[in-house]
Amino acid sequence: NAGVTQTPEFQVLKTGQSMTLQCAQDMNHEYMSWYRQDPGMGLRLIHYSVGAGITDQGEVPNGYNVSRSTTEDFPLRLLSAAPSQTSVYFCASSYGTGWTDTQYFGPGTRLTVL
Amino acid sequence: SQKIEQNSEALNIQEGKTATLTCNYTNYSPAYLQWYRQDPGRGPVFLLLIRENEKEKRKERLKVTFDTTLKQSLFHITASQPADSATYLCAPGGNDMRFGAGTRLTVKP
């Protein structure tokens, strides 16, 4: 099993550009989530999904969109990138909900917005 | 608002000693609490989960306590090794998932 994979590993955007961060898992997990990690602030939940076709907002959803058309994939879209979105983004999946079950994290995408 | 505090940003100890990391939370009552390890440039890796009705949980050299009255969890690594050097994150979870900022542990030989 590859576990949780994320692409790209690094990305530089200009303010106003859009892009999609990809996340896929091959463990047949229903629960998937996106976090951003900033220095001194820990991981903050952006969006999560409890199954295909179901998504919900986390703590910091503004500026991000998600969709979940399959169990395996959970892409994160930045519609109009801003410098405040410079961060490291992690995708995670778990069999049960994130707070009741082991979460498996991907390697992260390091995003810089100029 | 909900707040999670991990005792210190960095902790340095000597090899063989016990490392104790603290996680305090306020303004909510999580039913679960998880601890993760994160190495530089990598994603977090799950270590332990403890439920509100469990006072203590152990896994090899790791021990976690969960005091819902004090709103605190302690994470212990006994007989620490340089390979234990990493950042440790606590994540008290109720109906959502929140993480502390982490404590960076350095174990010196």
Coordinates of C-alpha atoms in Angstrom, one line a residue:
Chain A
N1 CA 0.0 0.0 0.0
A2 CA 1.2 3.5 -0.8
G3 CA -0.8 5.0 2.1
V4 CA -1.6 8.6 1.6
T5 CA 0.0 10.4 -1.3
Q6 CA 0.1 14.1 -2.1
T7 CA 1.2 16.1 -5.1
P8 CA 2.9 18.3 -5.7
E9 CA 5.6 18.3 -3.0
F10 CA 6.5 22.0 -3.6
Q11 CA 4.6 24.7 -5.3
V12 CA 5.1 28.5 -5.9
L13 CA 2.2 30.6 -6.9
K14 CA 1.6 34.2 -7.6
T15 CA -1.2 36.1 -5.8
G16 CA -4.5 35.5 -7.6
Q17 CA -3.5 32.2 -9.2
S18 CA -5.6 29.1 -8.7
M19 CA -4.4 25.5 -8.2
T20 CA -5.4 22.1 -6.9
L21 CA -3.5 20.1 -4.3
Q22 CA -4.0 16.4 -4.9
C23 CA -4.5 13.8 -2.2
A24 CA -5.2 10.1 -2.7
Q25 CA -5.3 7.1 -0.3
D26 CA -5.4 3.4 -1.0
M27 CA -6.6 2.1 2.4
N28 CA -10.3 2.4 1.6
H29 CA -10.7 5.0 4.4
E30 CA -14.0 6.8 4.6
Y31 CA -12.7 9.8 6.5
M32 CA -10.3 12.3 4.8
S33 CA -9.2 15.7 5.9
W34 CA -6.9 18.6 4.9
Y35 CA -4.8 20.6 7.4
R36 CA -2.4 23.5 7.1
Q37 CA 0.6 23.8 9.4
D38 CA 2.1 27.2 10.2
P39 CA 5.1 27.8 12.5
G40 CA 3.9 28.1 16.2
M41 CA 0.3 27.4 15.3
G42 CA 0.1 23.6 15.0
L43 CA -2.1 21.8 12.5
R44 CA -5.4 23.5 11.7
L45 CA -8.3 21.7 10.0
I46 CA -9.4 23.2 6.7
H47 CA -12.0 20.8 5.4
Y48 CA -12.9 17.2 5.9
S49 CA -15.1 14.4 4.4
V50 CA -16.8 11.5 6.0
G51 CA -17.4 9.7 2.7
A52 CA -17.8 10.1 -1.0
G53 CA -20.1 13.0 -1.8
I54 CA -20.0 14.5 1.8
T55 CA -17.7 17.4 2.8
D56 CA -17.7 19.8 5.7
Q57 CA -15.8 22.8 6.9
G58 CA -13.1 22.8 9.5
E59 CA -11.6 25.6 11.5
V60 CA -10.1 27.6 8.7
P61 CA -12.1 26.9 5.5
N62 CA -12.1 30.4 3.9
G63 CA -10.3 30.5 0.5
Y64 CA -10.4 26.7 0.0
N65 CA -12.8 24.4 -1.8
V66 CA -13.0 20.6 -1.7
S67 CA -15.0 17.8 -3.3
R68 CA -15.1 14.1 -2.8
S69 CA -16.3 12.2 -5.8
T70 CA -14.5 8.9 -4.9
T71 CA -13.4 7.2 -1.7
E72 CA -9.8 7.4 -2.8
D73 CA -9.4 11.1 -3.8
F74 CA -9.8 14.4 -1.9
P75 CA -8.5 17.4 -3.8
L76 CA -8.1 20.8 -2.2
R77 CA -8.6 23.8 -4.5
L78 CA -7.3 27.3 -3.9
L79 CA -9.5 29.6 -6.0
S80 CA -7.4 32.8 -5.8
A81 CA -4.2 32.3 -3.9
A82 CA -3.1 34.9 -1.3
P83 CA 0.2 35.3 0.6
S84 CA -1.6 34.3 3.8
Q85 CA -2.1 30.8 2.3
T86 CA 1.7 30.2 2.3
S87 CA 1.9 27.1 4.4
V88 CA 2.5 23.4 4.5
Y89 CA -0.6 21.4 3.6
F90 CA -1.2 17.9 4.9
C91 CA -3.8 15.5 3.8
A92 CA -4.9 12.7 6.2
S93 CA -7.2 9.7 6.2
S94 CA -8.6 7.4 8.8
Y95 CA -11.1 4.5 9.0
G96 CA -13.3 6.2 11.5
T97 CA -13.6 9.9 12.3
G98 CA -10.3 11.7 12.7
W99 CA -10.7 12.3 16.4
T100 CA -11.6 8.7 17.3
D101 CA -9.2 6.8 15.1
T102 CA -5.7 6.7 13.9
Q103 CA -5.1 9.3 11.2
Y104 CA -2.5 8.5 8.4
F105 CA -0.9 11.6 7.1
G106 CA 0.6 12.3 3.7
P107 CA 4.1 13.8 3.2
G108 CA 2.8 17.3 2.7
T109 CA 2.8 20.0 0.0
R110 CA 4.9 23.1 0.7
L111 CA 3.1 26.1 -0.9
T112 CA 4.5 29.6 -1.3
V113 CA 2.3 32.4 -2.5
L114 CA 4.2 35.5 -3.7
Chain B
S1 CA -12.5 29.8 22.5
Q2 CA -10.9 26.4 22.5
K3 CA -7.2 26.4 23.3
I4 CA -4.5 23.8 23.4
E5 CA -1.1 24.4 25.0
Q6 CA 1.9 22.2 25.0
N7 CA 4.2 22.9 27.9
S8 CA 7.1 24.2 26.0
E9 CA 8.3 24.8 22.5
A10 CA 11.5 22.8 23.1
L11 CA 12.7 20.2 25.6
N12 CA 16.3 18.9 25.9
I13 CA 17.1 15.8 27.9
Q14 CA 20.0 13.4 28.3
E15 CA 19.8 9.9 26.8
G16 CA 18.4 7.3 29.2
K17 CA 16.3 9.8 31.1
T18 CA 12.5 10.1 31.0
A19 CA 11.0 12.8 28.9
T20 CA 7.7 14.2 30.0
L21 CA 5.6 16.4 27.7
T22 CA 2.5 18.2 28.8
C23 CA -0.7 19.1 26.9
N24 CA -3.3 21.4 28.5
Y25 CA -6.6 22.3 26.9
T26 CA -9.3 24.8 27.8
N27 CA -12.9 25.5 26.9
Y28 CA -13.9 22.1 25.7
S29 CA -14.2 18.5 26.9
P30 CA -12.6 16.1 24.4
A31 CA -13.7 12.5 24.6
Y32 CA -10.4 11.3 23.0
L33 CA -6.8 12.5 23.0
Q34 CA -4.2 11.5 20.5
W35 CA -0.4 12.0 20.4
Y36 CA 1.6 12.2 17.2
R37 CA 5.3 12.3 16.3
Q38 CA 6.5 14.6 13.5
D39 CA 10.0 14.6 12.1
P40 CA 11.3 17.6 10.1
G41 CA 9.9 17.7 6.6
R42 CA 7.5 14.8 7.2
G43 CA 3.8 14.3 8.1
P44 CA 2.8 13.4 11.6
V45 CA 2.7 9.8 12.6
F46 CA 0.2 8.4 15.1
L47 CA 1.5 7.1 18.4
L48 CA -1.3 6.7 20.9
L49 CA -5.0 7.4 21.5
I50 CA -6.5 7.5 25.0
R51 CA -10.2 7.8 25.8
E52 CA -11.8 9.9 28.5
N53 CA -12.6 6.9 30.6
E54 CA -9.0 5.6 30.5
K55 CA -6.6 7.2 32.9
E56 CA -3.4 5.7 31.4
K57 CA -2.2 4.0 28.3
R58 CA 1.1 2.4 27.5
K59 CA 2.9 1.3 24.4
E60 CA 6.5 0.0 24.7
R61 CA 8.5 2.9 26.2
L62 CA 5.6 5.4 25.8
K63 CA 3.0 6.2 28.5
V64 CA 0.1 8.7 28.2
T65 CA -2.2 9.9 31.0
F66 CA -5.5 11.8 30.5
D67 CA -6.9 13.8 33.4
T68 CA -10.2 15.2 32.4
T69 CA -10.5 17.2 35.7
L70 CA -7.2 19.0 35.2
K71 CA -7.9 19.1 31.4
Q72 CA -4.4 17.8 30.9
S73 CA -2.5 14.9 29.3
L74 CA 1.1 13.9 30.1
F75 CA 3.2 12.0 27.5
H76 CA 6.2 10.1 28.9
I77 CA 9.1 8.5 27.0
T78 CA 11.1 6.3 29.3
A79 CA 14.8 5.3 28.6
S80 CA 14.9 8.0 25.9
Q81 CA 17.2 7.6 22.9
P82 CA 18.6 10.1 20.4
A83 CA 16.2 8.5 17.9
D84 CA 13.3 9.8 19.9
S85 CA 14.3 13.4 19.0
A86 CA 11.3 14.9 17.1
T87 CA 8.3 17.2 17.6
Y88 CA 5.4 15.7 19.5
L89 CA 1.9 16.9 18.9
C90 CA -1.1 16.4 21.1
A91 CA -4.6 16.4 19.6
P92 CA -7.6 16.5 22.0
G93 CA -10.6 15.4 19.9
G94 CA -14.3 15.8 20.6
N95 CA -16.5 16.4 17.6
D96 CA -13.6 17.8 15.6
M97 CA -9.9 17.5 15.4
R98 CA -7.5 20.1 16.9
F99 CA -3.8 19.9 17.4
G100 CA -1.4 21.6 19.7
A101 CA 1.6 23.5 18.3
G102 CA 3.9 20.7 19.5
T103 CA 7.0 20.3 21.7
R104 CA 10.3 19.7 20.0
L105 CA 12.2 17.1 22.0
T106 CA 16.0 16.7 21.7
V107 CA 17.6 13.7 23.3
K108 CA 21.4 14.2 23.6
P109 CA 23.8 11.2 23.8

